[in-house]
CSV table of C-alpha atoms in Angstrom, one decimal:
chain,number,residue,atom,x,y,z
A,1,MET,CA,10.9,-179.1,-41.2
A,2,LEU,CA,13.2,-178.0,-38.3
A,3,ILE,CA,16.5,-179.7,-37.6
A,4,SER,CA,17.9,-179.2,-34.1
A,5,CYS,CA,21.7,-179.6,-33.5
A,6,GLU,CA,21.5,-178.7,-29.9
A,7,THR,CA,23.0,-182.1,-28.6
A,8,ASN,CA,25.9,-182.0,-31.1
A,9,ASP,CA,26.7,-178.3,-30.3
A,10,LYS,CA,27.0,-179.1,-26.6
A,11,GLN,CA,29.3,-181.8,-27.2
A,12,SER,CA,31.3,-179.7,-29.6
A,13,ASP,CA,31.4,-176.8,-27.0
A,14,SER,CA,32.6,-179.1,-24.2
A,15,THR,CA,35.6,-180.2,-26.1
A,16,ILE,CA,36.7,-176.8,-27.6
A,17,GLU,CA,39.4,-175.1,-25.6
A,18,SER,CA,38.6,-171.7,-24.4
A,19,PRO,CA,40.0,-169.3,-21.7
A,20,LEU,CA,37.5,-171.0,-19.3
A,21,ARG,CA,37.7,-174.7,-20.3
A,22,GLY,CA,39.9,-177.5,-21.5
A,23,SER,CA,42.9,-179.3,-20.3
A,24,ASP,CA,46.6,-178.3,-20.3
A,25,THR,CA,49.9,-178.6,-18.4
A,26,VAL,CA,51.8,-175.6,-17.1
A,27,PHE,CA,55.3,-175.9,-16.1
A,28,CYS,CA,56.2,-173.8,-13.2
A,29,ASP,CA,59.6,-172.9,-11.9
A,30,GLU,CA,60.3,-175.0,-8.9
A,31,SER,CA,61.5,-172.0,-6.8
A,32,ILE,CA,58.0,-170.5,-6.8
A,33,TYR,CA,55.9,-173.7,-7.4
A,34,THR,CA,54.5,-173.9,-3.9
A,35,CYS,CA,53.0,-170.4,-4.0
A,36,PHE,CA,51.2,-171.2,-7.3
A,37,ASN,CA,50.1,-174.6,-6.2
A,38,ASN,CA,48.6,-172.9,-3.1
A,39,ALA,CA,46.6,-170.8,-5.5
A,40,MET,CA,45.2,-173.7,-7.6
A,41,PRO,CA,42.1,-174.4,-5.3
A,42,VAL,CA,40.9,-170.8,-5.9
A,43,TYR,CA,41.2,-171.3,-9.7
A,44,GLN,CA,39.7,-174.8,-9.8
A,45,LYS,CA,36.7,-173.6,-7.9
A,46,ALA,CA,36.2,-170.6,-10.2
A,47,PHE,CA,36.6,-172.7,-13.4
A,48,PRO,CA,35.5,-176.3,-12.8
A,49,ASP,CA,35.6,-177.0,-16.5
A,50,ALA,CA,39.3,-175.9,-16.7
A,51,HIS,CA,41.8,-178.5,-15.9
A,52,ILE,CA,45.3,-177.3,-15.4
A,53,THR,CA,48.1,-179.6,-14.3
A,54,LEU,CA,50.8,-177.6,-12.6
A,55,PHE,CA,54.2,-179.2,-12.9
A,56,SER,CA,57.3,-178.3,-11.0
A,57,LYS,CA,60.5,-177.9,-13.0
A,58,ASN,CA,63.7,-175.8,-12.8
A,59,ALA,CA,63.6,-172.6,-14.8
A,60,ARG,CA,66.0,-173.7,-17.6
A,61,SER,CA,64.1,-176.9,-18.2
A,62,SER,CA,60.8,-175.1,-18.2
A,63,MET,CA,62.1,-172.7,-20.9
A,64,THR,CA,63.4,-175.7,-22.9
A,65,GLU,CA,59.9,-177.3,-22.9
A,66,LEU,CA,58.5,-174.0,-24.2
A,67,PHE,CA,61.0,-173.6,-27.0
A,68,SER,CA,60.6,-177.2,-28.0
A,69,GLU,CA,56.8,-176.8,-28.2
A,70,LYS,CA,56.1,-179.4,-25.5
A,71,THR,CA,54.0,-177.0,-23.6
A,72,LYS,CA,51.9,-173.9,-24.3
A,73,SER,CA,52.7,-172.1,-21.1
A,74,ILE,CA,55.4,-171.8,-18.4
A,75,ILE,CA,55.7,-169.6,-15.2
A,76,VAL,CA,59.3,-168.7,-14.3
A,77,ALA,CA,61.0,-166.2,-12.0
A,78,ARG,CA,63.2,-164.6,-14.5
A,79,ASN,CA,63.6,-162.9,-17.8
A,80,TYR,CA,65.1,-164.6,-21.0
A,81,LEU,CA,68.7,-165.6,-20.8
A,82,PRO,CA,71.0,-164.2,-23.5
A,83,ASP,CA,70.9,-167.4,-25.6
A,84,GLU,CA,67.1,-167.7,-25.4
A,85,ASP,CA,66.7,-164.1,-26.3
A,86,SER,CA,69.1,-164.6,-29.4
A,87,LEU,CA,67.3,-167.7,-30.4
A,88,LEU,CA,64.0,-165.9,-30.5
A,89,LYS,CA,65.4,-163.1,-32.5
A,90,GLN,CA,67.0,-165.5,-35.0
A,91,SER,CA,63.7,-167.4,-35.4
A,92,GLY,CA,61.6,-164.2,-35.6
A,93,ASN,CA,59.3,-165.7,-33.0
A,94,SER,CA,58.2,-164.3,-29.7
A,95,PHE,CA,56.1,-165.6,-26.7
A,96,GLN,CA,53.4,-163.5,-25.1
A,97,LYS,CA,54.4,-162.5,-21.5
A,98,ILE,CA,52.1,-161.8,-18.6
A,99,HIS,CA,53.9,-160.2,-15.5
A,100,ILE,CA,52.2,-161.8,-12.6
A,101,ALA,CA,54.3,-160.9,-9.5
A,102,ASN,CA,57.6,-159.9,-8.2
A,103,ASP,CA,60.0,-161.4,-5.6
A,104,GLY,CA,63.5,-160.4,-4.3
A,105,LEU,CA,66.7,-162.3,-4.9
A,106,VAL,CA,68.5,-162.4,-1.4
A,107,PHE,CA,71.7,-163.5,0.1
A,108,PHE,CA,70.9,-165.2,3.4
A,109,VAL,CA,72.7,-166.4,6.4
A,110,SER,CA,71.8,-168.1,9.7
A,111,LYS,CA,70.2,-165.8,12.4
A,112,ASP,CA,73.4,-165.8,14.6
A,113,TYR,CA,75.8,-165.1,11.6
A,114,PRO,CA,78.2,-162.3,12.9
A,115,ILE,CA,77.1,-159.8,10.1
A,116,ASP,CA,73.7,-158.8,8.5
A,117,THR,CA,74.7,-155.7,6.6
A,118,ILE,CA,76.8,-155.2,3.4
A,119,ASN,CA,77.1,-152.6,0.7
A,120,MET,CA,77.0,-153.2,-3.0
A,121,ASN,CA,80.7,-152.8,-3.5
A,122,GLN,CA,81.7,-155.3,-0.9
A,123,LEU,CA,79.1,-157.8,-2.3
A,124,THR,CA,80.5,-157.2,-5.7
A,125,ASP,CA,84.0,-157.9,-4.7
A,126,TYR,CA,83.0,-161.0,-2.8
A,127,ILE,CA,81.1,-162.4,-5.8
A,128,SER,CA,83.8,-161.4,-8.3
A,129,GLY,CA,86.4,-163.3,-6.2
A,130,LYS,CA,88.5,-160.1,-6.0
A,131,ILE,CA,88.5,-159.7,-2.2
A,132,ARG,CA,87.6,-162.1,0.5
A,133,LEU,CA,84.5,-161.1,2.5
A,134,SER,CA,86.6,-161.9,5.7
A,135,MET,CA,88.9,-159.1,4.6
A,136,TYR,CA,86.0,-156.5,5.0
A,137,PHE,CA,84.6,-158.2,8.2
A,138,GLN,CA,87.0,-159.4,10.8
A,139,LYS,CA,84.1,-161.0,12.7
A,140,ILE,CA,84.0,-163.7,10.0
A,141,ASN,CA,86.3,-166.5,11.1
A,142,SER,CA,86.3,-168.3,7.6
A,143,GLU,CA,85.6,-167.3,4.1
A,144,PRO,CA,81.9,-168.2,3.4
A,145,MET,CA,80.9,-170.3,0.3
A,146,LEU,CA,78.1,-169.1,-1.8
A,147,LEU,CA,75.5,-171.8,-2.0
A,148,ILE,CA,73.4,-171.8,-5.2
A,149,PRO,CA,70.3,-173.9,-5.9
A,150,GLY,CA,71.6,-175.5,-9.2
A,151,ALA,CA,73.0,-174.1,-12.4
A,152,GLN,CA,69.7,-174.4,-14.2
A,153,SER,CA,67.8,-172.4,-11.5
A,154,SER,CA,66.2,-169.1,-11.8
A,155,GLU,CA,68.2,-167.9,-8.8
A,156,TYR,CA,71.5,-168.5,-10.6
A,157,ALA,CA,70.2,-166.7,-13.7
A,158,ASN,CA,69.1,-163.8,-11.9
A,159,ALA,CA,72.4,-163.7,-10.0
A,160,ILE,CA,74.3,-163.6,-13.2
A,161,SER,CA,72.0,-160.8,-14.5
A,162,PHE,CA,73.1,-158.6,-11.6
A,163,PHE,CA,76.7,-160.0,-11.3
A,164,SER,CA,78.1,-161.1,-14.7
A,165,GLN,CA,81.4,-162.0,-12.8
A,166,LEU,CA,79.7,-165.0,-11.2
A,167,LEU,CA,80.0,-166.8,-14.4
A,168,ARG,CA,83.8,-166.8,-14.1
A,169,SER,CA,84.0,-166.8,-10.3
A,170,ALA,CA,81.5,-169.5,-9.4
A,171,LYS,CA,84.0,-172.4,-9.6
A,172,ASN,CA,86.0,-170.7,-6.8
A,173,ILE,CA,83.4,-168.9,-4.6
A,174,ALA,CA,80.4,-171.0,-5.0
A,175,LYS,CA,78.8,-174.5,-4.7
A,176,PHE,CA,75.8,-175.7,-6.6
A,177,ILE,CA,73.2,-177.7,-4.5
A,178,ASN,CA,70.1,-178.6,-6.2
A,179,SER,CA,68.1,-178.9,-3.0
A,180,ARG,CA,66.9,-175.7,-1.4
A,181,ASP,CA,66.3,-177.4,1.8
A,182,SER,CA,69.9,-178.8,1.7
A,183,ILE,CA,71.1,-175.3,1.2
A,184,VAL,CA,69.3,-174.0,4.3
A,185,PHE,CA,70.7,-176.9,6.4
A,186,GLU,CA,74.2,-176.0,5.3
A,187,VAL,CA,73.6,-172.3,6.0
A,188,LEU,CA,72.3,-173.0,9.5
A,189,LYS,CA,75.8,-174.5,10.4
A,190,GLY,CA,76.9,-170.7,10.2
A,191,LYS,CA,79.7,-170.9,7.6
A,192,SER,CA,77.9,-170.3,4.3
A,193,ILE,CA,75.9,-167.8,2.5
A,194,GLY,CA,72.7,-168.9,0.7
A,195,LEU,CA,71.3,-167.6,-2.6
A,196,GLY,CA,67.4,-167.6,-2.6
A,197,TYR,CA,64.3,-165.7,-3.0
A,198,LEU,CA,62.7,-163.6,-0.1
A,199,SER,CA,59.4,-165.6,-0.4
A,200,TYR,CA,61.3,-168.7,0.6
A,201,VAL,CA,63.7,-167.4,3.2
A,202,GLN,CA,61.3,-165.1,5.1
A,203,LYS,CA,59.3,-168.1,6.3
A,204,ASN,CA,62.3,-169.4,8.4
A,205,PRO,CA,62.9,-167.5,11.6
A,206,LEU,CA,66.3,-169.2,11.8
A,207,LEU,CA,67.5,-167.2,8.7
A,208,LYS,CA,68.1,-163.6,7.9
A,209,SER,CA,68.7,-161.9,4.5
A,210,PHE,CA,71.6,-159.4,4.1
A,211,ARG,CA,70.6,-155.8,4.2
A,212,ILE,CA,72.3,-154.0,1.4
A,213,GLY,CA,73.3,-150.4,0.8
A,214,TYR,CA,73.7,-149.2,-2.8
A,215,ILE,CA,73.4,-146.3,-5.1
A,216,ASP,CA,70.3,-146.5,-7.4
A,217,SER,CA,70.0,-145.6,-11.1
A,218,THR,CA,69.4,-141.8,-10.3
A,219,GLY,CA,72.6,-141.6,-8.1
A,220,THR,CA,70.6,-141.6,-4.8
A,221,ARG,CA,72.2,-143.5,-1.9
A,222,ILE,CA,69.8,-146.1,-0.6
A,223,PRO,CA,70.8,-147.1,3.0
A,224,PRO,CA,70.7,-150.8,4.1
A,225,GLN,CA,67.5,-151.8,5.5
A,226,ILE,CA,65.5,-154.9,6.4
A,227,VAL,CA,64.6,-157.0,3.3
A,228,HIS,CA,60.9,-156.7,3.0
A,229,GLN,CA,58.2,-156.8,0.4
A,230,GLY,CA,57.4,-153.2,1.1
A,231,PHE,CA,60.9,-152.0,0.0
A,232,ILE,CA,60.7,-154.0,-3.1
A,233,ILE,CA,57.4,-152.5,-4.0
A,234,GLN,CA,59.1,-149.1,-3.5
A,235,LYS,CA,62.1,-150.2,-5.5
A,236,LYS,CA,64.4,-149.7,-2.6
A,237,TYR,CA,65.9,-153.0,-2.9
A,238,PRO,CA,68.4,-153.6,-5.6
A,239,PHE,CA,67.5,-157.2,-6.6
A,240,GLY,CA,63.9,-157.3,-7.4
A,241,ILE,CA,62.9,-160.1,-9.9
A,242,PRO,CA,59.9,-160.7,-12.0
A,243,ILE,CA,57.7,-163.7,-12.1
A,244,ILE,CA,56.4,-164.1,-15.7
A,245,ALA,CA,54.0,-166.4,-17.5
A,246,TYR,CA,55.4,-167.2,-21.0
A,247,LEU,CA,52.7,-168.2,-23.5
A,248,LYS,CA,53.6,-169.9,-26.7
A,249,GLU,CA,50.5,-168.6,-28.7
A,250,LYS,CA,49.3,-165.0,-28.9
A,251,ARG,CA,45.6,-165.9,-28.4
A,252,GLN,CA,43.0,-166.0,-25.7
A,253,ASN,CA,43.1,-169.7,-25.0
A,254,LEU,CA,43.3,-171.7,-21.7
A,255,PRO,CA,46.8,-170.9,-20.9
A,256,TRP,CA,46.0,-167.2,-21.4
A,257,GLY,CA,43.0,-167.6,-19.2
A,258,PHE,CA,44.9,-169.3,-16.5
A,259,ALA,CA,47.8,-166.8,-16.5
A,260,THR,CA,45.4,-163.7,-16.5
A,261,PHE,CA,43.5,-165.1,-13.6
A,262,MET,CA,46.7,-165.7,-11.7
A,263,GLU,CA,47.7,-162.0,-12.6
A,264,LYS,CA,44.5,-160.3,-11.7
A,265,ASP,CA,42.2,-162.3,-9.4
A,266,PRO,CA,42.0,-160.6,-5.9
A,267,GLN,CA,41.8,-163.9,-4.1
A,268,ILE,CA,44.8,-165.3,-6.0
A,269,GLN,CA,46.6,-162.1,-5.3
A,270,LYS,CA,46.1,-162.6,-1.5
A,271,VAL,CA,47.3,-166.2,-1.7
A,272,LEU,CA,50.5,-165.3,-3.5
A,273,LEU,CA,51.0,-162.2,-1.1
A,274,ASP,CA,50.6,-164.5,2.0
A,275,CYS,CA,53.2,-166.9,0.4
A,276,GLY,CA,55.7,-164.0,0.2
A,277,LEU,CA,55.3,-162.8,-3.5
A,278,ILE,CA,54.3,-159.4,-4.6
A,279,PRO,CA,51.3,-159.5,-7.1
A,280,VAL,CA,51.7,-156.9,-9.8
A,281,PHE,CA,48.1,-155.9,-9.9
A,282,ALA,CA,47.4,-155.6,-6.1
A,283,LYS,CA,46.9,-152.3,-4.4
A,284,TYR,CA,49.1,-151.8,-1.4
A,285,ASN,CA,48.9,-149.5,1.6
A,286,LEU,CA,52.3,-148.9,2.9
A,287,ILE,CA,52.9,-148.0,6.5
A,288,GLN,CA,56.2,-146.7,7.6
A,289,GLU,CA,57.2,-148.2,10.9
A,290,ASP,CA,58.9,-146.0,13.5
């Protein structure tokens, strides 16, 4: 006598989560949400049995969801904050990390702002509150306020990682505005500096990002140059930032399948690149313009 379990096996297979099927929610840093949401049709076409709901949330809240085990996966544009890193070390746990792409943290102003170039010392003095920017540049009529997209944003976290002084000086030199569109609106009035990502700023022809001269880790002087994806790829811009998928479980499940597809698929890479991000696994042909 032969007993067939084909029907039950099929039913069982359809409900078992794998890298290619199942249902899950991924919390995505609101600062880069649009880029990943643009890539979702490519993913959905490739894996019709995989149902990922991409949910926009600020970076800190996304991390909170992961730490509280309310989600298996998040995508945020930053590394761990010190308290998050300490908590992981104390618990003895760790999350799997998949580095999908990069972006650039930029300081942007309106196109007709009187300056477009600054060096690292001047920027550090301004952010620390030591010296007014208008002391360096007489063309500036009034001291600009630094506009930051929320204290829970990845932009603020990344800024602190580069300028720890900002934790103390923010109350004097900065203003937190949760809406990035509102920041652009204020910046276009010509009296403020916005903090944001290149992928967001470069789409607006009315804005420009400060060109920044600095000394790199080898002691080489890097002259100020236009803020462009190509210079971030060459590590000739000081504020490159990572876009990372953090996975709660270290196994090849649906969140892992989604993150690796976002990381390595050529069509996804093109969507992210067109959106202004810099996919880690893509190959680039850099052409030096005269």
